[in-house]
Amino acid sequence: MTTVRIPAGWPATEEEARAVQDELRARVVLDEPGPPPGAGRVTGVDVAYDDELDVVAAAAVVLDAASLDVVAEATAVGRISFPYVPGLLAFREIPTVLAALDALPCPPGLVVCDGYGLAHPRRFGLASHLGVLTGLPTIGVAKNPFTFTYDDPDAPRGSATPLLAGGDEVGRALRTRTGVKPVFVSVGHRVTLDNACAHTLALTPEFRLPETTRRADALCRGALQDATTPH
DNA sequence: GCGACAG
DNA sequence: ATCTTGTCGC
């Protein structure tokens, strides 16, 4: 486990944070297909908080894409770097997530984030932001539709419908388990939407949420507990 | 103007 | 995200 400081010059106000998004947005790459699903490695990242104690813990868990076995994992803890503001989630999570990714002993491959990428008020959600900062291919898989609209996909696993912002398809509502509420997939960086959905299906042979986020969620919760429990 | 809003 | 018991079901 590593400890992080909030970076110098980190945005202190919502206005500054939005300005950073507006500048970095131009660096998102959308014309690469991304790594093929089911091969190589896939990494899940997630974060847990204790607002009382001002502690944040992040986890990165690397899986073999074919077997979904855990290949490597790392955690990081720090102080909370930004309040939760819809549309500015990245500023709350990114410093600690970057530290966890840096602590991995191997390359992460595709990174799967909890939240959104292009499906964002300014088209620059957490997954896109993390992709631009690291150069890694990233996707976002969210549990809720945020402010977007969609028609319910057909019941069978694999069914999908467009996630719409006005008239634009910014992501997809994807049924990962037959008859269960869909997840909401969007592109982060250097991956197409079709490929992002294919990866998401490859990561959900058993549960609604990707194995990557399930593993990362469990790990960062434990790390928060360790960082928060008196010894 | 008011409410809703990833995690 | 987090606060939180039991309970239904594979």
PDB file of C-alpha atoms (C1' of nucleotides) in Angstrom:
ATOM      1  CA  MET A   1       0.000   0.000   0.000  1.00  0.00           C
ATOM      2  CA  THR A   2       1.285   3.485  -0.876  1.00  0.00           C
ATOM      3  CA  THR A   3       0.377   6.894   0.528  1.00  0.00           C
ATOM      4  CA  VAL A   4      -0.442   9.838  -1.753  1.00  0.00           C
ATOM      5  CA  ARG A   5      -0.489  13.592  -1.408  1.00  0.00           C
ATOM      6  CA  ILE A   6      -2.937  15.798  -3.233  1.00  0.00           C
ATOM      7  CA  PRO A   7      -0.989  17.133  -6.262  1.00  0.00           C
ATOM      8  CA  ALA A   8       0.198  20.733  -6.202  1.00  0.00           C
ATOM      9  CA  GLY A   9      -2.163  22.914  -8.210  1.00  0.00           C
ATOM     10  CA  TRP A  10      -5.042  20.485  -7.856  1.00  0.00           C
ATOM     11  CA  PRO A  11      -8.338  22.336  -8.536  1.00  0.00           C
ATOM     12  CA  ALA A  12      -9.831  23.883  -5.409  1.00  0.00           C
ATOM     13  CA  THR A  13     -13.091  25.125  -6.873  1.00  0.00           C
ATOM     14  CA  GLU A  14     -15.727  23.743  -9.215  1.00  0.00           C
ATOM     15  CA  GLU A  15     -14.899  26.467 -11.710  1.00  0.00           C
ATOM     16  CA  GLU A  16     -11.232  25.472 -11.812  1.00  0.00           C
ATOM     17  CA  ALA A  17     -12.139  21.803 -12.137  1.00  0.00           C
ATOM     18  CA  ARG A  18     -14.458  22.454 -15.065  1.00  0.00           C
ATOM     19  CA  ALA A  19     -11.735  24.496 -16.748  1.00  0.00           C
ATOM     20  CA  VAL A  20      -9.345  21.529 -16.456  1.00  0.00           C
ATOM     21  CA  GLN A  21     -11.941  19.268 -18.072  1.00  0.00           C
ATOM     22  CA  ASP A  22     -12.489  21.709 -20.903  1.00  0.00           C
ATOM     23  CA  GLU A  23      -8.756  21.788 -21.593  1.00  0.00           C
ATOM     24  CA  LEU A  24      -7.994  18.066 -21.323  1.00  0.00           C
ATOM     25  CA  ARG A  25     -11.047  16.984 -23.298  1.00  0.00           C
ATOM     26  CA  ALA A  26      -9.248  17.672 -26.579  1.00  0.00           C
ATOM     27  CA  ARG A  27      -6.720  14.924 -25.808  1.00  0.00           C
ATOM     28  CA  VAL A  28      -9.232  12.073 -25.740  1.00  0.00           C
ATOM     29  CA  VAL A  29      -8.578   9.544 -28.527  1.00  0.00           C
ATOM     30  CA  LEU A  30     -11.674   7.940 -30.018  1.00  0.00           C
ATOM     31  CA  ASP A  31     -10.392   6.418 -33.264  1.00  0.00           C
ATOM     32  CA  GLU A  32      -8.597   3.399 -31.852  1.00  0.00           C
ATOM     33  CA  PRO A  33     -10.484   0.082 -31.484  1.00  0.00           C
ATOM     34  CA  GLY A  34      -8.670  -0.796 -28.268  1.00  0.00           C
ATOM     35  CA  PRO A  35      -7.377  -4.186 -27.136  1.00  0.00           C
ATOM     36  CA  PRO A  36      -9.402  -7.227 -28.243  1.00  0.00           C
ATOM     37  CA  PRO A  37     -11.730  -8.655 -25.553  1.00  0.00           C
ATOM     38  CA  GLY A  38     -10.839 -11.935 -23.895  1.00  0.00           C
ATOM     39  CA  ALA A  39      -7.074 -11.625 -24.328  1.00  0.00           C
ATOM     40  CA  GLY A  40      -4.288  -9.897 -22.451  1.00  0.00           C
ATOM     41  CA  ARG A  41      -4.995  -8.124 -19.203  1.00  0.00           C
ATOM     42  CA  VAL A  42      -7.808  -6.040 -17.793  1.00  0.00           C
ATOM     43  CA  THR A  43      -7.563  -3.887 -14.691  1.00  0.00           C
ATOM     44  CA  GLY A  44     -10.352  -2.696 -12.415  1.00  0.00           C
ATOM     45  CA  VAL A  45     -10.010   0.446 -10.321  1.00  0.00           C
ATOM     46  CA  ASP A  46     -12.289   1.629  -7.514  1.00  0.00           C
ATOM     47  CA  VAL A  47     -12.270   3.937  -4.515  1.00  0.00           C
ATOM     48  CA  ALA A  48     -13.790   3.939  -1.000  1.00  0.00           C
ATOM     49  CA  TYR A  49     -14.152   6.892   1.358  1.00  0.00           C
ATOM     50  CA  ASP A  50     -14.383   7.835   4.990  1.00  0.00           C
ATOM     51  CA  ASP A  51     -15.527  11.449   4.860  1.00  0.00           C
ATOM     52  CA  GLU A  52     -15.457  11.708   8.663  1.00  0.00           C
ATOM     53  CA  LEU A  53     -11.759  10.903   8.834  1.00  0.00           C
ATOM     54  CA  ASP A  54     -10.962  12.476   5.438  1.00  0.00           C
ATOM     55  CA  VAL A  55      -9.458   9.251   4.145  1.00  0.00           C
ATOM     56  CA  VAL A  56      -9.715   7.778   0.664  1.00  0.00           C
ATOM     57  CA  ALA A  57      -8.499   4.335  -0.403  1.00  0.00           C
ATOM     58  CA  ALA A  58      -8.064   3.178  -3.986  1.00  0.00           C
ATOM     59  CA  ALA A  59      -7.444  -0.257  -5.452  1.00  0.00           C
ATOM     60  CA  ALA A  60      -6.245  -1.550  -8.802  1.00  0.00           C
ATOM     61  CA  VAL A  61      -6.722  -5.234  -9.588  1.00  0.00           C
ATOM     62  CA  VAL A  62      -5.216  -6.813 -12.710  1.00  0.00           C
ATOM     63  CA  LEU A  63      -7.034  -9.813 -14.175  1.00  0.00           C
ATOM     64  CA  ASP A  64      -6.071 -12.217 -16.904  1.00  0.00           C
ATOM     65  CA  ALA A  65      -8.744 -11.414 -19.465  1.00  0.00           C
ATOM     66  CA  ALA A  66      -9.267 -15.019 -20.506  1.00  0.00           C
ATOM     67  CA  SER A  67      -9.463 -16.747 -17.121  1.00  0.00           C
ATOM     68  CA  LEU A  68     -10.444 -13.696 -15.021  1.00  0.00           C
ATOM     69  CA  ASP A  69      -7.855 -14.828 -12.484  1.00  0.00           C
ATOM     70  CA  VAL A  70      -6.181 -12.121 -10.402  1.00  0.00           C
ATOM     71  CA  VAL A  71      -2.674 -11.481 -11.709  1.00  0.00           C
ATOM     72  CA  ALA A  72      -1.676  -8.518  -9.532  1.00  0.00           C
ATOM     73  CA  GLU A  73      -3.131  -5.906  -7.224  1.00  0.00           C
ATOM     74  CA  ALA A  74      -2.169  -2.696  -5.460  1.00  0.00           C
ATOM     75  CA  THR A  75      -3.736  -0.132  -3.133  1.00  0.00           C
ATOM     76  CA  ALA A  76      -3.123   3.480  -2.153  1.00  0.00           C
ATOM     77  CA  VAL A  77      -4.544   5.782   0.506  1.00  0.00           C
ATOM     78  CA  GLY A  78      -4.655   9.558   0.842  1.00  0.00           C
ATOM     79  CA  ARG A  79      -6.726  12.562   1.831  1.00  0.00           C
ATOM     80  CA  ILE A  80      -9.960  13.350  -0.001  1.00  0.00           C
ATOM     81  CA  SER A  81      -8.990  15.721  -2.813  1.00  0.00           C
ATOM     82  CA  PHE A  82     -12.388  17.155  -3.812  1.00  0.00           C
ATOM     83  CA  PRO A  83     -16.009  17.040  -2.632  1.00  0.00           C
ATOM     84  CA  TYR A  84     -18.479  14.926  -4.549  1.00  0.00           C
ATOM     85  CA  VAL A  85     -20.052  17.067  -7.237  1.00  0.00           C
ATOM     86  CA  PRO A  86     -21.956  15.405 -10.089  1.00  0.00           C
ATOM     87  CA  GLY A  87     -19.806  15.920 -13.176  1.00  0.00           C
ATOM     88  CA  LEU A  88     -16.597  16.381 -11.172  1.00  0.00           C
ATOM     89  CA  LEU A  89     -16.181  12.884  -9.749  1.00  0.00           C
ATOM     90  CA  ALA A  90     -12.743  12.486 -11.303  1.00  0.00           C
ATOM     91  CA  PHE A  91     -11.244  15.159  -9.071  1.00  0.00           C
ATOM     92  CA  ARG A  92     -12.277  13.139  -6.051  1.00  0.00           C
ATOM     93  CA  GLU A  93     -10.841   9.838  -7.237  1.00  0.00           C
ATOM     94  CA  ILE A  94      -7.953  10.356  -9.608  1.00  0.00           C
ATOM     95  CA  PRO A  95      -4.942  11.126  -7.378  1.00  0.00           C
ATOM     96  CA  THR A  96      -5.397   7.960  -5.340  1.00  0.00           C
ATOM     97  CA  VAL A  97      -6.287   5.823  -8.342  1.00  0.00           C
ATOM     98  CA  LEU A  98      -3.144   6.974 -10.155  1.00  0.00           C
ATOM     99  CA  ALA A  99      -1.057   6.008  -7.140  1.00  0.00           C
ATOM    100  CA  ALA A 100      -2.592   2.537  -7.051  1.00  0.00           C
ATOM    101  CA  LEU A 101      -1.959   2.051 -10.781  1.00  0.00           C
ATOM    102  CA  ASP A 102       1.637   3.231 -10.350  1.00  0.00           C
ATOM    103  CA  ALA A 103       2.142   0.682  -7.593  1.00  0.00           C
ATOM    104  CA  LEU A 104       1.244  -2.252  -9.846  1.00  0.00           C
ATOM    105  CA  PRO A 105       4.142  -4.572 -10.696  1.00  0.00           C
ATOM    106  CA  CYS A 106       2.926  -5.046 -14.293  1.00  0.00           C
ATOM    107  CA  PRO A 107       1.202  -3.105 -17.103  1.00  0.00           C
ATOM    108  CA  PRO A 108      -2.569  -2.745 -16.531  1.00  0.00           C
ATOM    109  CA  GLY A 109      -3.782  -3.298 -20.083  1.00  0.00           C
ATOM    110  CA  LEU A 110      -7.353  -2.022 -20.449  1.00  0.00           C
ATOM    111  CA  VAL A 111      -8.597  -0.096 -17.402  1.00  0.00           C
ATOM    112  CA  VAL A 112     -12.225  -0.457 -16.330  1.00  0.00           C
ATOM    113  CA  CYS A 113     -13.582   2.429 -14.240  1.00  0.00           C
ATOM    114  CA  ASP A 114     -16.601   2.719 -11.956  1.00  0.00           C
ATOM    115  CA  GLY A 115     -18.525   5.552 -13.590  1.00  0.00           C
ATOM    116  CA  TYR A 116     -18.533   7.244 -16.958  1.00  0.00           C
ATOM    117  CA  GLY A 117     -16.245   8.340 -19.754  1.00  0.00           C
ATOM    118  CA  LEU A 118     -17.790  10.228 -22.666  1.00  0.00           C
ATOM    119  CA  ALA A 119     -21.214  10.006 -21.064  1.00  0.00           C
ATOM    120  CA  HIS A 120     -20.675  13.185 -19.114  1.00  0.00           C
ATOM    121  CA  PRO A 121     -22.030  16.757 -19.112  1.00  0.00           C
ATOM    122  CA  ARG A 122     -18.837  17.966 -20.829  1.00  0.00           C
ATOM    123  CA  ARG A 123     -17.987  14.604 -22.443  1.00  0.00           C
ATOM    124  CA  PHE A 124     -15.064  14.079 -20.080  1.00  0.00           C
ATOM    125  CA  GLY A 125     -15.941  11.764 -17.224  1.00  0.00           C
ATOM    126  CA  LEU A 126     -13.647   9.813 -14.909  1.00  0.00           C
ATOM    127  CA  ALA A 127     -12.718   7.111 -17.445  1.00  0.00           C
ATOM    128  CA  SER A 128     -11.736   9.641 -20.117  1.00  0.00           C
ATOM    129  CA  HIS A 129      -9.817  11.746 -17.617  1.00  0.00           C
ATOM    130  CA  LEU A 130      -7.881   8.747 -16.319  1.00  0.00           C
ATOM    131  CA  GLY A 131      -7.174   7.633 -19.881  1.00  0.00           C
ATOM    132  CA  VAL A 132      -5.768  10.999 -20.905  1.00  0.00           C
ATOM    133  CA  LEU A 133      -3.546  11.219 -17.820  1.00  0.00           C
ATOM    134  CA  THR A 134      -2.138   7.701 -18.187  1.00  0.00           C
ATOM    135  CA  GLY A 135      -2.343   7.136 -21.932  1.00  0.00           C
ATOM    136  CA  LEU A 136      -4.008   3.783 -21.211  1.00  0.00           C
ATOM    137  CA  PRO A 137      -7.120   2.454 -22.954  1.00  0.00           C
ATOM    138  CA  THR A 138     -10.061   3.002 -20.568  1.00  0.00           C
ATOM    139  CA  ILE A 139     -13.801   2.379 -20.379  1.00  0.00           C
ATOM    140  CA  GLY A 140     -16.459   3.338 -17.854  1.00  0.00           C
ATOM    141  CA  VAL A 141     -19.095   0.958 -16.492  1.00  0.00           C
ATOM    142  CA  ALA A 142     -21.669   2.691 -14.285  1.00  0.00           C
ATOM    143  CA  LYS A 143     -24.522   1.293 -12.205  1.00  0.00           C
ATOM    144  CA  ASN A 144     -26.856   4.241 -12.800  1.00  0.00           C
ATOM    145  CA  PRO A 145     -27.950   6.204 -15.889  1.00  0.00           C
ATOM    146  CA  PHE A 146     -26.831   9.538 -14.385  1.00  0.00           C
ATOM    147  CA  THR A 147     -28.745  12.258 -16.244  1.00  0.00           C
ATOM    148  CA  PHE A 148     -29.050  10.292 -19.457  1.00  0.00           C
ATOM    149  CA  THR A 149     -32.043   8.608 -21.035  1.00  0.00           C
ATOM    150  CA  TYR A 150     -32.436   5.151 -22.508  1.00  0.00           C
ATOM    151  CA  ASP A 151     -35.002   2.566 -23.481  1.00  0.00           C
ATOM    152  CA  ASP A 152     -34.938  -0.629 -21.480  1.00  0.00           C
ATOM    153  CA  PRO A 153     -32.951  -3.293 -23.394  1.00  0.00           C
ATOM    154  CA  ASP A 154     -34.580  -6.646 -24.189  1.00  0.00           C
ATOM    155  CA  ALA A 155     -34.396  -9.218 -21.404  1.00  0.00           C
ATOM    156  CA  PRO A 156     -31.595 -11.534 -22.678  1.00  0.00           C
ATOM    157  CA  ARG A 157     -28.010 -10.981 -21.580  1.00  0.00           C
ATOM    158  CA  GLY A 158     -26.154  -9.058 -24.301  1.00  0.00           C
ATOM    159  CA  SER A 159     -29.092  -6.849 -25.286  1.00  0.00           C
ATOM    160  CA  ALA A 160     -28.284  -3.152 -25.452  1.00  0.00           C
ATOM    161  CA  THR A 161     -29.870   0.215 -26.201  1.00  0.00           C
ATOM    162  CA  PRO A 162     -28.333   3.637 -26.784  1.00  0.00           C
ATOM    163  CA  LEU A 163     -27.638   5.871 -23.803  1.00  0.00           C
ATOM    164  CA  LEU A 164     -28.713   9.282 -25.006  1.00  0.00           C
ATOM    165  CA  ALA A 165     -27.715  12.851 -24.242  1.00  0.00           C
ATOM    166  CA  GLY A 166     -30.157  14.814 -26.307  1.00  0.00           C
ATOM    167  CA  GLY A 167     -29.787  13.082 -29.664  1.00  0.00           C
ATOM    168  CA  ASP A 168     -26.251  11.744 -29.224  1.00  0.00           C
ATOM    169  CA  GLU A 169     -25.390   8.186 -28.255  1.00  0.00           C
ATOM    170  CA  VAL A 170     -22.878   8.784 -25.463  1.00  0.00           C
ATOM    171  CA  GLY A 171     -22.888   5.207 -24.223  1.00  0.00           C
ATOM    172  CA  ARG A 172     -25.019   2.105 -23.995  1.00  0.00           C
ATOM    173  CA  ALA A 173     -27.374   0.451 -21.533  1.00  0.00           C
ATOM    174  CA  LEU A 174     -26.082  -3.114 -21.609  1.00  0.00           C
ATOM    175  CA  ARG A 175     -27.819  -6.133 -20.110  1.00  0.00           C
ATOM    176  CA  THR A 176     -25.073  -8.243 -18.567  1.00  0.00           C
ATOM    177  CA  ARG A 177     -27.444 -10.714 -16.870  1.00  0.00           C
ATOM    178  CA  THR A 178     -30.740 -11.903 -18.305  1.00  0.00           C
ATOM    179  CA  GLY A 179     -33.673 -10.156 -16.674  1.00  0.00           C
ATOM    180  CA  VAL A 180     -31.457  -7.989 -14.443  1.00  0.00           C
ATOM    181  CA  LYS A 181     -31.057  -4.205 -14.525  1.00  0.00           C
ATOM    182  CA  PRO A 182     -28.517  -3.179 -17.180  1.00  0.00           C
ATOM    183  CA  VAL A 183     -25.176  -1.466 -16.621  1.00  0.00           C
ATOM    184  CA  PHE A 184     -24.227   1.738 -18.409  1.00  0.00           C
ATOM    185  CA  VAL A 185     -21.131   1.520 -20.579  1.00  0.00           C
ATOM    186  CA  SER A 186     -19.250   4.398 -22.132  1.00  0.00           C
ATOM    187  CA  VAL A 187     -15.950   4.932 -23.880  1.00  0.00           C
ATOM    188  CA  GLY A 188     -13.097   6.432 -21.909  1.00  0.00           C
ATOM    189  CA  HIS A 189     -10.004   6.682 -24.105  1.00  0.00           C
ATOM    190  CA  ARG A 190      -8.575   4.680 -27.043  1.00  0.00           C
ATOM    191  CA  VAL A 191     -11.476   2.174 -27.157  1.00  0.00           C
ATOM    192  CA  THR A 192     -14.623   2.021 -29.322  1.00  0.00           C
ATOM    193  CA  LEU A 193     -18.077   1.675 -27.795  1.00  0.00           C
ATOM    194  CA  ASP A 194     -18.659  -1.724 -29.425  1.00  0.00           C
ATOM    195  CA  ASN A 195     -15.365  -2.947 -28.012  1.00  0.00           C
ATOM    196  CA  ALA A 196     -16.159  -1.481 -24.580  1.00  0.00           C
ATOM    197  CA  CYS A 197     -19.431  -3.428 -24.531  1.00  0.00           C
ATOM    198  CA  ALA A 198     -17.698  -6.619 -25.679  1.00  0.00           C
ATOM    199  CA  HIS A 199     -15.182  -6.273 -22.841  1.00  0.00           C
ATOM    200  CA  THR A 200     -17.976  -5.672 -20.364  1.00  0.00           C
ATOM    201  CA  LEU A 201     -19.761  -8.847 -21.462  1.00  0.00           C
ATOM    202  CA  ALA A 202     -16.512 -10.828 -21.231  1.00  0.00           C
ATOM    203  CA  LEU A 203     -16.141  -9.596 -17.649  1.00  0.00           C
ATOM    204  CA  THR A 204     -19.658 -10.555 -16.553  1.00  0.00           C
ATOM    205  CA  PRO A 205     -19.997 -14.341 -16.902  1.00  0.00           C
ATOM    206  CA  GLU A 206     -21.653 -14.580 -13.501  1.00  0.00           C
ATOM    207  CA  PHE A 207     -22.677 -11.212 -12.056  1.00  0.00           C
ATOM    208  CA  ARG A 208     -24.185  -7.944 -13.237  1.00  0.00           C
ATOM    209  CA  LEU A 209     -21.039  -5.929 -12.512  1.00  0.00           C
ATOM    210  CA  PRO A 210     -17.688  -6.644 -14.172  1.00  0.00           C
ATOM    211  CA  GLU A 211     -15.355  -8.941 -12.266  1.00  0.00           C
ATOM    212  CA  THR A 212     -12.803  -6.135 -12.384  1.00  0.00           C
ATOM    213  CA  THR A 213     -14.941  -3.687 -10.433  1.00  0.00           C
ATOM    214  CA  ARG A 214     -16.097  -6.380  -8.020  1.00  0.00           C
ATOM    215  CA  ARG A 215     -12.501  -7.250  -7.173  1.00  0.00           C
ATOM    216  CA  ALA A 216     -11.393  -3.614  -6.972  1.00  0.00           C
ATOM    217  CA  ASP A 217     -14.387  -2.718  -4.805  1.00  0.00           C
ATOM    218  CA  ALA A 218     -13.626  -5.447  -2.296  1.00  0.00           C
ATOM    219  CA  LEU A 219      -9.945  -4.543  -2.190  1.00  0.00           C
ATOM    220  CA  CYS A 220     -10.354  -0.792  -1.676  1.00  0.00           C
ATOM    221  CA  ARG A 221     -12.923  -1.371   1.067  1.00  0.00           C
ATOM    222  CA  GLY A 222     -10.474  -3.551   2.900  1.00  0.00           C
ATOM    223  CA  ALA A 223      -7.710  -0.994   2.395  1.00  0.00           C
ATOM    224  CA  LEU A 224      -9.952   1.741   3.803  1.00  0.00           C
ATOM    225  CA  GLN A 225     -10.712  -0.439   6.784  1.00  0.00           C
ATOM    226  CA  ASP A 226      -7.009  -1.053   7.398  1.00  0.00           C
ATOM    227  CA  ALA A 227      -6.221   2.656   7.043  1.00  0.00           C
ATOM    228  CA  THR A 228      -9.047   3.589   9.367  1.00  0.00           C
ATOM    229  CA  THR A 229      -8.840   0.948  12.093  1.00  0.00           C
ATOM    230  CA  PRO A 230      -6.551   1.751  15.051  1.00  0.00           C
ATOM    231  CA  HIS A 231      -3.747  -0.773  15.463  1.00  0.00           C
TER     232      HIS A 231
ATOM    233  C1'  DG B   1     -36.762  29.337 -10.535  1.00  0.00           C
ATOM    234  C1'  DC B   2     -36.595  24.213  -8.876  1.00  0.00           C
ATOM    235  C1'  DG B   3     -35.180  19.588  -8.939  1.00  0.00           C
ATOM    236  C1'  DA B   4     -32.004  15.821 -10.459  1.00  0.00           C
ATOM    237  C1'  DC B   5     -27.530  14.238 -10.680  1.00  0.00           C
ATOM    238  C1'  DA B   6     -21.520   8.766 -11.912  1.00  0.00           C
ATOM    239  C1'  DG B   7     -19.341   7.670  -6.814  1.00  0.00           C
TER     240       DG B   7
ATOM    241  C1'  DA C   1     -20.202   6.688  -1.711  1.00  0.00           C
ATOM    242  C1'  DT C   2     -22.243   5.505   3.112  1.00  0.00           C
ATOM    243  C1'  DC C   3     -25.639   4.490   7.018  1.00  0.00           C
ATOM    244  C1'  DT C   4     -27.591  -0.780   8.113  1.00  0.00           C
ATOM    245  C1'  DT C   5     -30.830  -6.643   9.943  1.00  0.00           C
ATOM    246  C1'  DG C   6     -32.731  -9.875   8.488  1.00  0.00           C
ATOM    247  C1'  DT C   7     -34.179 -12.592   4.896  1.00  0.00           C
ATOM    248  C1'  DC C   8     -35.084 -15.129   0.610  1.00  0.00           C
ATOM    249  C1'  DG C   9     -32.768 -18.203  -2.524  1.00  0.00           C
ATOM    250  C1'  DC C  10     -29.156 -20.787  -5.246  1.00  0.00           C
TER     251       DC C  10
END
